[in-house]
Short mmCIF file of N, CA and C in Angstrom, two decimals:
data_model
loop_
_atom_site.label_atom_id
_atom_site.label_comp_id
_atom_site.label_asym_id
_atom_site.label_seq_id
_atom_site.Cartn_x
_atom_site.Cartn_y
_atom_site.Cartn_z
N MET A 16 0.82 -1.17 0.00
CA MET A 16 0.00 0.00 0.00
C MET A 16 0.86 1.23 0.00
N THR A 17 0.58 2.14 -0.89
CA THR A 17 1.42 3.33 -0.97
C THR A 17 0.72 4.49 -0.29
N ASN A 18 1.49 5.26 0.34
CA ASN A 18 1.00 6.45 1.02
C ASN A 18 1.14 7.61 0.05
N PRO A 19 0.06 8.41 -0.22
CA PRO A 19 0.15 9.49 -1.17
C PRO A 19 1.25 10.47 -0.83
N GLN A 20 1.50 10.67 0.47
CA GLN A 20 2.52 11.64 0.83
C GLN A 20 3.91 11.08 0.59
N SER A 21 4.03 9.77 0.60
CA SER A 21 5.34 9.18 0.36
C SER A 21 5.70 9.19 -1.12
N SER A 22 4.69 9.36 -2.03
CA SER A 22 4.98 9.40 -3.45
C SER A 22 5.41 10.78 -3.91
N GLY A 23 5.45 11.73 -3.02
CA GLY A 23 5.90 13.07 -3.37
C GLY A 23 4.78 13.98 -3.85
N LEU A 24 3.56 13.47 -4.01
CA LEU A 24 2.42 14.29 -4.43
C LEU A 24 1.54 14.56 -3.21
N PRO A 25 1.56 15.78 -2.74
CA PRO A 25 0.73 16.07 -1.57
C PRO A 25 -0.74 16.09 -1.95
N GLU A 26 -1.56 15.61 -1.07
CA GLU A 26 -2.99 15.63 -1.27
C GLU A 26 -3.51 16.96 -0.75
N SER A 27 -4.01 17.81 -1.66
CA SER A 27 -4.54 19.10 -1.19
C SER A 27 -5.88 19.34 -1.85
N PRO A 28 -6.91 19.38 -1.09
CA PRO A 28 -8.21 19.69 -1.65
C PRO A 28 -8.21 21.14 -2.14
N LEU A 29 -9.06 21.41 -3.15
CA LEU A 29 -9.12 22.77 -3.69
C LEU A 29 -9.73 23.71 -2.68
N SER A 30 -9.18 24.89 -2.63
CA SER A 30 -9.74 25.91 -1.73
C SER A 30 -11.01 26.47 -2.37
N ASP A 31 -11.78 27.20 -1.59
CA ASP A 31 -13.02 27.81 -2.11
C ASP A 31 -12.71 28.75 -3.27
N ALA A 32 -11.64 29.49 -3.15
CA ALA A 32 -11.26 30.43 -4.21
C ALA A 32 -10.91 29.69 -5.50
N GLU A 33 -10.18 28.59 -5.38
CA GLU A 33 -9.82 27.81 -6.56
C GLU A 33 -11.05 27.18 -7.22
N ARG A 34 -11.97 26.67 -6.39
CA ARG A 34 -13.21 26.10 -6.95
C ARG A 34 -14.02 27.19 -7.66
N LEU A 35 -14.06 28.39 -7.10
CA LEU A 35 -14.79 29.50 -7.71
C LEU A 35 -14.16 29.88 -9.05
N ILE A 36 -12.84 29.93 -9.10
CA ILE A 36 -12.14 30.27 -10.34
C ILE A 36 -12.42 29.21 -11.41
N LEU A 37 -12.36 27.93 -11.04
CA LEU A 37 -12.65 26.86 -11.99
C LEU A 37 -14.09 26.93 -12.49
N GLU A 38 -15.04 27.23 -11.62
CA GLU A 38 -16.44 27.34 -12.01
C GLU A 38 -16.64 28.54 -12.95
N LEU A 39 -16.02 29.67 -12.66
CA LEU A 39 -16.14 30.84 -13.53
C LEU A 39 -15.52 30.57 -14.90
N GLU A 40 -14.40 29.87 -14.95
CA GLU A 40 -13.78 29.51 -16.23
C GLU A 40 -14.69 28.57 -17.02
N ARG A 41 -15.33 27.62 -16.34
CA ARG A 41 -16.26 26.70 -17.01
C ARG A 41 -17.45 27.47 -17.57
N ARG A 42 -18.01 28.39 -16.80
CA ARG A 42 -19.15 29.18 -17.27
C ARG A 42 -18.76 30.09 -18.44
N ALA A 43 -17.58 30.68 -18.37
CA ALA A 43 -17.12 31.55 -19.47
C ALA A 43 -16.96 30.74 -20.75
N ALA A 44 -16.42 29.53 -20.64
CA ALA A 44 -16.27 28.68 -21.83
C ALA A 44 -17.63 28.29 -22.39
N ALA A 45 -18.58 27.98 -21.52
CA ALA A 45 -19.94 27.63 -21.98
C ALA A 45 -20.61 28.83 -22.64
N LEU A 46 -20.45 30.00 -22.07
CA LEU A 46 -21.04 31.22 -22.64
C LEU A 46 -20.41 31.51 -24.00
N GLN A 47 -19.10 31.38 -24.11
CA GLN A 47 -18.41 31.60 -25.38
C GLN A 47 -18.92 30.62 -26.43
N SER A 48 -19.12 29.38 -26.04
CA SER A 48 -19.62 28.36 -26.97
C SER A 48 -21.03 28.70 -27.44
N ASP A 49 -21.90 29.16 -26.52
CA ASP A 49 -23.26 29.55 -26.88
C ASP A 49 -23.26 30.74 -27.83
N GLN A 50 -22.38 31.72 -27.59
CA GLN A 50 -22.33 32.92 -28.42
C GLN A 50 -21.86 32.59 -29.83
N GLU A 51 -20.98 31.63 -29.95
CA GLU A 51 -20.48 31.26 -31.27
C GLU A 51 -21.55 30.56 -32.10
N GLN A 52 -22.54 29.96 -31.45
CA GLN A 52 -23.57 29.24 -32.16
C GLN A 52 -24.69 30.14 -32.66
N VAL A 53 -24.82 31.35 -32.12
CA VAL A 53 -25.89 32.26 -32.54
C VAL A 53 -25.48 32.94 -33.84
N PRO A 54 -26.27 32.76 -34.92
CA PRO A 54 -25.90 33.38 -36.20
C PRO A 54 -26.02 34.90 -36.14
N LEU A 55 -25.17 35.56 -36.91
CA LEU A 55 -25.19 37.02 -36.99
C LEU A 55 -25.97 37.45 -38.22
N VAL A 56 -26.68 38.58 -38.08
CA VAL A 56 -27.46 39.14 -39.17
C VAL A 56 -26.91 40.53 -39.48
N PRO A 57 -26.47 40.79 -40.71
CA PRO A 57 -25.97 42.13 -41.04
C PRO A 57 -27.15 43.08 -41.30
N LEU A 58 -27.07 44.27 -40.70
CA LEU A 58 -28.10 45.29 -40.86
C LEU A 58 -27.48 46.57 -41.39
N LEU A 59 -28.18 47.25 -42.28
CA LEU A 59 -27.79 48.57 -42.76
C LEU A 59 -28.48 49.58 -41.86
N THR A 60 -27.71 50.42 -41.17
CA THR A 60 -28.29 51.40 -40.26
C THR A 60 -28.27 52.79 -40.90
N PHE A 61 -29.30 53.58 -40.58
CA PHE A 61 -29.43 54.93 -41.14
C PHE A 61 -30.33 55.75 -40.24
N SER A 62 -30.36 57.05 -40.49
CA SER A 62 -31.22 57.91 -39.67
C SER A 62 -32.29 58.56 -40.52
N LEU A 63 -33.41 58.80 -39.89
CA LEU A 63 -34.52 59.56 -40.44
C LEU A 63 -34.90 60.57 -39.36
N ASN A 64 -34.69 61.84 -39.65
CA ASN A 64 -35.03 62.90 -38.69
C ASN A 64 -34.42 62.63 -37.32
N ASN A 65 -33.15 62.29 -37.28
CA ASN A 65 -32.38 62.06 -36.07
C ASN A 65 -32.83 60.85 -35.25
N GLU A 66 -33.61 59.98 -35.83
CA GLU A 66 -33.95 58.70 -35.20
C GLU A 66 -33.31 57.61 -36.04
N TRP A 67 -32.92 56.51 -35.38
CA TRP A 67 -32.13 55.47 -36.05
C TRP A 67 -32.98 54.26 -36.41
N PHE A 68 -32.74 53.76 -37.62
CA PHE A 68 -33.48 52.62 -38.14
C PHE A 68 -32.50 51.68 -38.84
N ALA A 69 -33.00 50.50 -39.19
CA ALA A 69 -32.15 49.52 -39.87
C ALA A 69 -33.00 48.68 -40.82
N LEU A 70 -32.31 48.11 -41.77
CA LEU A 70 -32.89 47.15 -42.72
C LEU A 70 -31.95 45.96 -42.80
N PRO A 71 -32.49 44.75 -42.96
CA PRO A 71 -31.61 43.60 -43.19
C PRO A 71 -30.83 43.83 -44.48
N LEU A 72 -29.54 43.61 -44.43
CA LEU A 72 -28.68 43.88 -45.58
C LEU A 72 -29.07 43.03 -46.79
N ASP A 73 -29.60 41.84 -46.56
CA ASP A 73 -29.98 41.01 -47.69
C ASP A 73 -31.19 41.56 -48.45
N LYS A 74 -31.89 42.54 -47.89
CA LYS A 74 -33.02 43.18 -48.57
C LYS A 74 -32.58 44.42 -49.35
N VAL A 75 -31.38 44.92 -49.07
CA VAL A 75 -30.88 46.14 -49.71
C VAL A 75 -30.22 45.77 -51.03
N LYS A 76 -30.75 46.35 -52.10
CA LYS A 76 -30.21 46.09 -53.44
C LYS A 76 -29.04 47.03 -53.73
N VAL A 77 -29.22 48.32 -53.42
CA VAL A 77 -28.17 49.30 -53.68
C VAL A 77 -28.45 50.55 -52.84
N VAL A 78 -27.38 51.26 -52.53
CA VAL A 78 -27.47 52.58 -51.91
C VAL A 78 -26.92 53.55 -52.93
N ALA A 79 -27.72 54.57 -53.27
CA ALA A 79 -27.34 55.48 -54.36
C ALA A 79 -27.42 56.94 -53.91
N ARG A 80 -26.62 57.75 -54.56
CA ARG A 80 -26.69 59.20 -54.35
C ARG A 80 -28.01 59.71 -54.90
N LEU A 81 -28.34 60.92 -54.51
CA LEU A 81 -29.61 61.51 -54.92
C LEU A 81 -29.66 61.73 -56.42
N VAL A 82 -30.81 61.42 -56.98
CA VAL A 82 -31.11 61.68 -58.38
C VAL A 82 -32.45 62.40 -58.42
N GLU A 83 -32.82 62.84 -59.58
CA GLU A 83 -34.08 63.56 -59.73
C GLU A 83 -35.27 62.64 -59.47
N VAL A 84 -36.27 63.17 -58.78
CA VAL A 84 -37.50 62.45 -58.49
C VAL A 84 -38.58 62.98 -59.43
N THR A 85 -39.24 62.08 -60.13
CA THR A 85 -40.31 62.46 -61.04
C THR A 85 -41.65 62.15 -60.37
N PRO A 86 -42.46 63.19 -60.10
CA PRO A 86 -43.76 62.94 -59.46
C PRO A 86 -44.68 62.14 -60.38
N VAL A 87 -45.52 61.31 -59.78
CA VAL A 87 -46.48 60.51 -60.53
C VAL A 87 -47.86 60.78 -59.93
N PRO A 88 -48.74 61.44 -60.69
CA PRO A 88 -50.06 61.75 -60.16
C PRO A 88 -50.91 60.48 -59.97
N GLY A 89 -51.79 60.53 -58.98
CA GLY A 89 -52.72 59.44 -58.75
C GLY A 89 -52.16 58.26 -57.98
N THR A 90 -50.97 58.41 -57.39
CA THR A 90 -50.39 57.31 -56.60
C THR A 90 -50.74 57.49 -55.13
N SER A 91 -50.35 56.54 -54.35
CA SER A 91 -50.56 56.58 -52.90
C SER A 91 -49.91 57.83 -52.32
N ARG A 92 -50.45 58.31 -51.23
CA ARG A 92 -49.86 59.49 -50.58
C ARG A 92 -48.46 59.20 -50.05
N TYR A 93 -48.11 57.93 -49.95
CA TYR A 93 -46.79 57.55 -49.45
C TYR A 93 -45.75 57.43 -50.56
N ILE A 94 -46.13 57.68 -51.79
CA ILE A 94 -45.20 57.63 -52.92
C ILE A 94 -44.85 59.06 -53.32
N LEU A 95 -43.56 59.39 -53.24
CA LEU A 95 -43.09 60.73 -53.62
C LEU A 95 -42.94 60.87 -55.13
N GLY A 96 -42.81 59.76 -55.83
CA GLY A 96 -42.61 59.75 -57.27
C GLY A 96 -41.79 58.54 -57.64
N ILE A 97 -41.09 58.63 -58.78
CA ILE A 97 -40.21 57.55 -59.20
C ILE A 97 -38.81 58.10 -59.42
N ILE A 98 -37.83 57.22 -59.27
CA ILE A 98 -36.45 57.58 -59.57
C ILE A 98 -35.94 56.65 -60.66
N ASN A 99 -34.98 57.13 -61.42
CA ASN A 99 -34.34 56.35 -62.46
C ASN A 99 -32.91 56.08 -62.00
N HIS A 100 -32.63 54.82 -61.73
CA HIS A 100 -31.27 54.44 -61.33
C HIS A 100 -30.78 53.38 -62.30
N LYS A 101 -29.78 53.75 -63.11
CA LYS A 101 -29.18 52.85 -64.10
C LYS A 101 -30.24 52.25 -65.02
N SER A 102 -31.08 53.11 -65.53
CA SER A 102 -32.14 52.77 -66.49
C SER A 102 -33.24 51.88 -65.93
N ALA A 103 -33.34 51.81 -64.63
CA ALA A 103 -34.44 51.08 -63.99
C ALA A 103 -35.24 52.10 -63.17
N LEU A 104 -36.57 51.99 -63.21
CA LEU A 104 -37.45 52.90 -62.49
C LEU A 104 -37.91 52.26 -61.19
N TYR A 105 -37.85 53.06 -60.11
CA TYR A 105 -38.25 52.58 -58.79
C TYR A 105 -39.20 53.59 -58.16
N PRO A 106 -40.31 53.12 -57.57
CA PRO A 106 -41.14 54.05 -56.81
C PRO A 106 -40.39 54.49 -55.55
N LEU A 107 -40.54 55.76 -55.21
CA LEU A 107 -39.86 56.31 -54.03
C LEU A 107 -40.88 56.43 -52.90
N VAL A 108 -40.70 55.62 -51.88
CA VAL A 108 -41.61 55.58 -50.73
C VAL A 108 -41.19 56.65 -49.73
N ASP A 109 -42.17 57.41 -49.26
CA ASP A 109 -41.94 58.45 -48.25
C ASP A 109 -42.02 57.82 -46.86
N VAL A 110 -40.90 57.31 -46.38
CA VAL A 110 -40.86 56.64 -45.08
C VAL A 110 -41.09 57.66 -43.95
N HIS A 111 -40.68 58.91 -44.16
CA HIS A 111 -40.93 59.95 -43.16
C HIS A 111 -42.43 60.05 -42.89
N GLU A 112 -43.22 60.07 -43.95
CA GLU A 112 -44.68 60.17 -43.82
C GLU A 112 -45.25 58.94 -43.12
N LEU A 113 -44.78 57.76 -43.49
CA LEU A 113 -45.26 56.53 -42.85
C LEU A 113 -45.00 56.52 -41.35
N LEU A 114 -43.84 57.00 -40.97
CA LEU A 114 -43.44 56.97 -39.56
C LEU A 114 -43.82 58.24 -38.80
N SER A 115 -44.58 59.12 -39.45
CA SER A 115 -45.01 60.38 -38.85
C SER A 115 -43.83 61.22 -38.37
N LEU A 116 -42.78 61.26 -39.19
CA LEU A 116 -41.59 62.05 -38.89
C LEU A 116 -41.58 63.29 -39.77
N GLU A 117 -41.07 64.36 -39.25
CA GLU A 117 -40.95 65.60 -40.02
C GLU A 117 -39.98 65.35 -41.18
N PRO A 118 -40.41 65.62 -42.42
CA PRO A 118 -39.50 65.41 -43.54
C PRO A 118 -38.31 66.36 -43.47
N GLN A 119 -37.17 65.88 -43.88
CA GLN A 119 -35.94 66.67 -43.88
C GLN A 119 -35.62 67.06 -45.32
N PHE A 120 -35.08 68.24 -45.49
CA PHE A 120 -34.63 68.65 -46.81
C PHE A 120 -33.40 67.83 -47.15
N PRO A 121 -33.34 67.21 -48.33
CA PRO A 121 -32.18 66.38 -48.67
C PRO A 121 -30.87 67.17 -48.62
N THR A 122 -29.85 66.52 -48.12
CA THR A 122 -28.51 67.11 -48.01
C THR A 122 -27.52 66.23 -48.75
N ARG A 123 -26.25 66.57 -48.66
CA ARG A 123 -25.21 65.75 -49.28
C ARG A 123 -25.11 64.37 -48.63
N SER A 124 -25.61 64.27 -47.40
CA SER A 124 -25.58 62.98 -46.68
C SER A 124 -26.77 62.09 -47.02
N SER A 125 -27.78 62.65 -47.64
CA SER A 125 -28.99 61.88 -47.97
C SER A 125 -28.68 60.86 -49.06
N ARG A 126 -29.37 59.72 -48.98
CA ARG A 126 -29.18 58.66 -49.97
C ARG A 126 -30.51 57.99 -50.27
N PHE A 127 -30.57 57.39 -51.46
CA PHE A 127 -31.67 56.51 -51.81
C PHE A 127 -31.22 55.09 -51.46
N VAL A 128 -32.06 54.36 -50.77
CA VAL A 128 -31.81 52.95 -50.50
C VAL A 128 -32.83 52.18 -51.31
N ILE A 129 -32.35 51.38 -52.25
CA ILE A 129 -33.24 50.59 -53.08
C ILE A 129 -33.35 49.21 -52.43
N VAL A 130 -34.59 48.86 -52.11
CA VAL A 130 -34.88 47.67 -51.33
C VAL A 130 -35.65 46.67 -52.19
N SER A 131 -35.31 45.40 -52.06
CA SER A 131 -36.03 44.34 -52.75
C SER A 131 -36.61 43.42 -51.68
N HIS A 132 -37.95 43.33 -51.67
CA HIS A 132 -38.63 42.50 -50.67
C HIS A 132 -39.74 41.73 -51.36
N GLU A 133 -39.71 40.42 -51.17
CA GLU A 133 -40.64 39.54 -51.88
C GLU A 133 -40.46 39.79 -53.38
N ASN A 134 -41.53 40.13 -54.10
CA ASN A 134 -41.44 40.40 -55.53
C ASN A 134 -41.44 41.89 -55.83
N TYR A 135 -41.21 42.72 -54.84
CA TYR A 135 -41.33 44.17 -55.00
C TYR A 135 -39.99 44.85 -54.74
N THR A 136 -39.69 45.84 -55.57
CA THR A 136 -38.48 46.63 -55.40
C THR A 136 -38.88 48.09 -55.39
N PHE A 137 -38.38 48.83 -54.41
CA PHE A 137 -38.72 50.24 -54.27
C PHE A 137 -37.56 50.97 -53.62
N ALA A 138 -37.62 52.30 -53.64
CA ALA A 138 -36.57 53.13 -53.06
C ALA A 138 -37.12 53.89 -51.86
N MET A 139 -36.23 54.20 -50.95
CA MET A 139 -36.55 55.03 -49.78
C MET A 139 -35.49 56.11 -49.68
N LEU A 140 -35.90 57.30 -49.29
CA LEU A 140 -34.95 58.39 -49.06
C LEU A 140 -34.61 58.40 -47.58
N VAL A 141 -33.31 58.28 -47.26
CA VAL A 141 -32.87 58.35 -45.87
C VAL A 141 -32.00 59.58 -45.69
N ASP A 142 -32.03 60.12 -44.48
CA ASP A 142 -31.32 61.37 -44.22
C ASP A 142 -29.81 61.18 -44.12
N THR A 143 -29.39 60.15 -43.40
CA THR A 143 -27.96 59.91 -43.21
C THR A 143 -27.71 58.41 -43.16
N MET A 144 -26.74 57.96 -43.92
CA MET A 144 -26.33 56.55 -43.85
C MET A 144 -25.36 56.40 -42.70
N ALA A 145 -25.45 55.28 -42.00
CA ALA A 145 -24.50 55.02 -40.93
C ALA A 145 -23.52 53.95 -41.40
N GLU A 146 -23.85 52.70 -41.13
CA GLU A 146 -22.92 51.63 -41.48
C GLU A 146 -23.65 50.30 -41.46
N VAL A 147 -22.94 49.28 -41.85
CA VAL A 147 -23.46 47.92 -41.75
C VAL A 147 -22.97 47.36 -40.42
N ARG A 148 -23.90 46.84 -39.64
CA ARG A 148 -23.57 46.26 -38.34
C ARG A 148 -24.11 44.85 -38.27
N GLU A 149 -23.36 43.97 -37.67
CA GLU A 149 -23.84 42.60 -37.47
C GLU A 149 -24.37 42.48 -36.06
N VAL A 150 -25.57 41.92 -35.94
CA VAL A 150 -26.18 41.69 -34.64
C VAL A 150 -26.58 40.22 -34.55
N LYS A 151 -26.73 39.74 -33.33
CA LYS A 151 -27.15 38.36 -33.13
C LYS A 151 -28.60 38.23 -33.56
N SER A 152 -28.91 37.14 -34.22
CA SER A 152 -30.27 36.95 -34.73
C SER A 152 -31.29 36.91 -33.60
N ASN A 153 -30.89 36.44 -32.42
CA ASN A 153 -31.86 36.40 -31.32
C ASN A 153 -32.11 37.79 -30.72
N ASP A 154 -31.30 38.79 -31.08
CA ASP A 154 -31.56 40.17 -30.64
C ASP A 154 -32.68 40.81 -31.44
N LEU A 155 -33.07 40.21 -32.56
CA LEU A 155 -34.10 40.79 -33.42
C LEU A 155 -35.51 40.39 -33.00
N GLY A 156 -35.64 39.63 -31.95
CA GLY A 156 -36.94 39.14 -31.54
C GLY A 156 -37.75 40.08 -30.68
N THR A 157 -37.22 41.24 -30.32
CA THR A 157 -37.92 42.16 -29.45
C THR A 157 -39.01 42.87 -30.22
N GLN A 158 -40.22 42.36 -30.15
CA GLN A 158 -41.35 42.94 -30.87
C GLN A 158 -41.80 44.23 -30.20
N VAL A 159 -42.15 45.21 -31.00
CA VAL A 159 -42.63 46.48 -30.49
C VAL A 159 -44.12 46.33 -30.22
N ARG A 160 -44.51 46.53 -28.99
CA ARG A 160 -45.92 46.36 -28.60
C ARG A 160 -46.48 47.65 -28.02
N THR A 161 -46.81 48.57 -28.89
CA THR A 161 -47.47 49.79 -28.45
C THR A 161 -48.71 49.99 -29.30
N GLY A 162 -49.55 50.89 -28.88
CA GLY A 162 -50.78 51.12 -29.61
C GLY A 162 -50.66 52.16 -30.70
N THR A 163 -49.46 52.65 -30.97
CA THR A 163 -49.32 53.71 -31.96
C THR A 163 -49.27 53.15 -33.37
N GLU A 164 -49.64 53.97 -34.30
CA GLU A 164 -49.62 53.60 -35.72
C GLU A 164 -48.19 53.34 -36.19
N VAL A 165 -47.22 54.08 -35.64
CA VAL A 165 -45.82 53.96 -36.06
C VAL A 165 -45.28 52.56 -35.74
N SER A 166 -45.68 51.98 -34.63
CA SER A 166 -45.08 50.72 -34.19
C SER A 166 -45.34 49.58 -35.16
N ARG A 167 -46.37 49.66 -35.99
CA ARG A 167 -46.60 48.57 -36.93
C ARG A 167 -45.55 48.56 -38.04
N TYR A 168 -44.84 49.66 -38.23
CA TYR A 168 -43.78 49.74 -39.24
C TYR A 168 -42.42 49.34 -38.68
N ILE A 169 -42.36 49.03 -37.40
CA ILE A 169 -41.12 48.62 -36.74
C ILE A 169 -41.31 47.18 -36.28
N SER A 170 -40.52 46.26 -36.82
CA SER A 170 -40.70 44.85 -36.46
C SER A 170 -40.00 44.51 -35.15
N SER A 171 -38.90 45.20 -34.84
CA SER A 171 -38.23 44.98 -33.55
C SER A 171 -37.34 46.17 -33.24
N GLU A 172 -36.99 46.27 -31.98
CA GLU A 172 -36.09 47.33 -31.53
C GLU A 172 -34.87 46.68 -30.91
N LEU A 173 -33.72 47.28 -31.14
CA LEU A 173 -32.49 46.79 -30.54
C LEU A 173 -31.58 47.97 -30.27
N THR A 174 -30.57 47.73 -29.47
CA THR A 174 -29.61 48.78 -29.14
C THR A 174 -28.29 48.47 -29.84
N ILE A 175 -27.82 49.44 -30.61
CA ILE A 175 -26.53 49.32 -31.30
C ILE A 175 -25.72 50.57 -30.93
N ASP A 176 -24.57 50.37 -30.33
CA ASP A 176 -23.70 51.48 -29.91
C ASP A 176 -24.47 52.51 -29.09
N PHE A 177 -25.22 52.04 -28.12
CA PHE A 177 -25.98 52.88 -27.18
C PHE A 177 -27.06 53.69 -27.87
N ARG A 178 -27.48 53.29 -29.07
CA ARG A 178 -28.58 53.94 -29.78
C ARG A 178 -29.72 52.96 -29.92
N LEU A 179 -30.93 53.43 -29.72
CA LEU A 179 -32.11 52.62 -29.97
C LEU A 179 -32.36 52.63 -31.47
N VAL A 180 -32.43 51.44 -32.07
CA VAL A 180 -32.59 51.30 -33.52
C VAL A 180 -33.85 50.48 -33.78
N GLY A 181 -34.69 50.98 -34.67
CA GLY A 181 -35.89 50.24 -35.06
C GLY A 181 -35.68 49.53 -36.38
N LEU A 182 -35.94 48.23 -36.41
CA LEU A 182 -35.84 47.45 -37.63
C LEU A 182 -37.14 47.61 -38.39
N LEU A 183 -37.06 48.15 -39.61
CA LEU A 183 -38.27 48.44 -40.39
C LEU A 183 -38.98 47.16 -40.83
N ASN A 184 -40.31 47.18 -40.74
CA ASN A 184 -41.16 46.07 -41.15
C ASN A 184 -41.57 46.31 -42.60
N LEU A 185 -40.90 45.68 -43.53
CA LEU A 185 -41.14 45.90 -44.96
C LEU A 185 -42.52 45.42 -45.40
N ASP A 186 -43.03 44.37 -44.79
CA ASP A 186 -44.38 43.91 -45.12
C ASP A 186 -45.41 45.00 -44.83
N ALA A 187 -45.32 45.62 -43.66
CA ALA A 187 -46.27 46.66 -43.28
C ALA A 187 -46.12 47.89 -44.17
N ILE A 188 -44.89 48.24 -44.52
CA ILE A 188 -44.66 49.39 -45.39
C ILE A 188 -45.30 49.15 -46.75
N LEU A 189 -45.05 47.99 -47.34
CA LEU A 189 -45.63 47.68 -48.65
C LEU A 189 -47.15 47.64 -48.59
N ASN A 190 -47.70 47.10 -47.51
CA ASN A 190 -49.14 47.02 -47.37
C ASN A 190 -49.76 48.42 -47.31
N SER A 191 -49.14 49.35 -46.59
CA SER A 191 -49.66 50.71 -46.49
C SER A 191 -49.53 51.46 -47.80
N VAL A 192 -48.40 51.29 -48.46
CA VAL A 192 -48.16 51.98 -49.73
C VAL A 192 -49.16 51.53 -50.79
N SER A 193 -49.51 50.24 -50.76
CA SER A 193 -50.44 49.71 -51.76
C SER A 193 -51.90 49.84 -51.31
N ASP A 194 -52.13 50.55 -50.21
CA ASP A 194 -53.48 50.72 -49.66
C ASP A 194 -54.15 49.38 -49.38
N GLY A 195 -53.37 48.42 -48.90
CA GLY A 195 -53.90 47.13 -48.51
C GLY A 195 -54.03 46.14 -49.65
N ALA A 196 -53.64 46.51 -50.85
CA ALA A 196 -53.76 45.60 -52.00
C ALA A 196 -52.76 44.45 -51.91
N ILE A 197 -51.67 44.65 -51.16
CA ILE A 197 -50.67 43.60 -51.01
C ILE A 197 -50.80 43.05 -49.61
N ASN A 198 -50.95 41.75 -49.48
CA ASN A 198 -51.01 41.12 -48.16
C ASN A 198 -49.93 40.06 -48.13
N LEU A 199 -48.71 40.47 -47.74
CA LEU A 199 -47.57 39.55 -47.76
C LEU A 199 -47.57 38.60 -46.58
N ALA A 200 -47.89 39.14 -45.42
CA ALA A 200 -47.85 38.34 -44.20
C ALA A 200 -48.64 39.07 -43.14
N THR A 201 -48.93 38.37 -42.09
CA THR A 201 -49.57 39.04 -40.96
C THR A 201 -48.49 39.61 -40.09
N TYR A 202 -48.72 40.76 -39.55
CA TYR A 202 -47.69 41.41 -38.74
C TYR A 202 -48.25 41.88 -37.45
#
């Protein structure tokens, strides 16, 4: 029979501090593993009247500098007209009007964002482009639950760089622009 102390290896139970450190390391590794499994979603962020919004990058076809807008009589009140970008015509949706925001006079920072959703492609005028940010897909689940008309155009809210950002609900926007003629999904 061998004595553990005679083999040169002292028997020392872990102290409370050592057990705590090992448990914290185990939890950190588990948290890191969970974070790596959550897919990231790239979002294009921009401002409208000093409020921040985003669109899924896979819905954005192109971001373009300002071009001339041609008014089209008899369209929805949410359509400012059409734009011609590289020989293609796109209706220009007035997102300021939809969101009950004061329209801004276009500046050098203003851009057209051409969006493709379902079978529809349209343009939106944004005041300032920010950047593309990747967020965890599970951060997009925060549904906006208020009684205001604006909230139906926001599918979720999230915080990016200490800013509250509303993810635009393209189904609701298209439904309003078409005066209910398009029913893509329930929202």
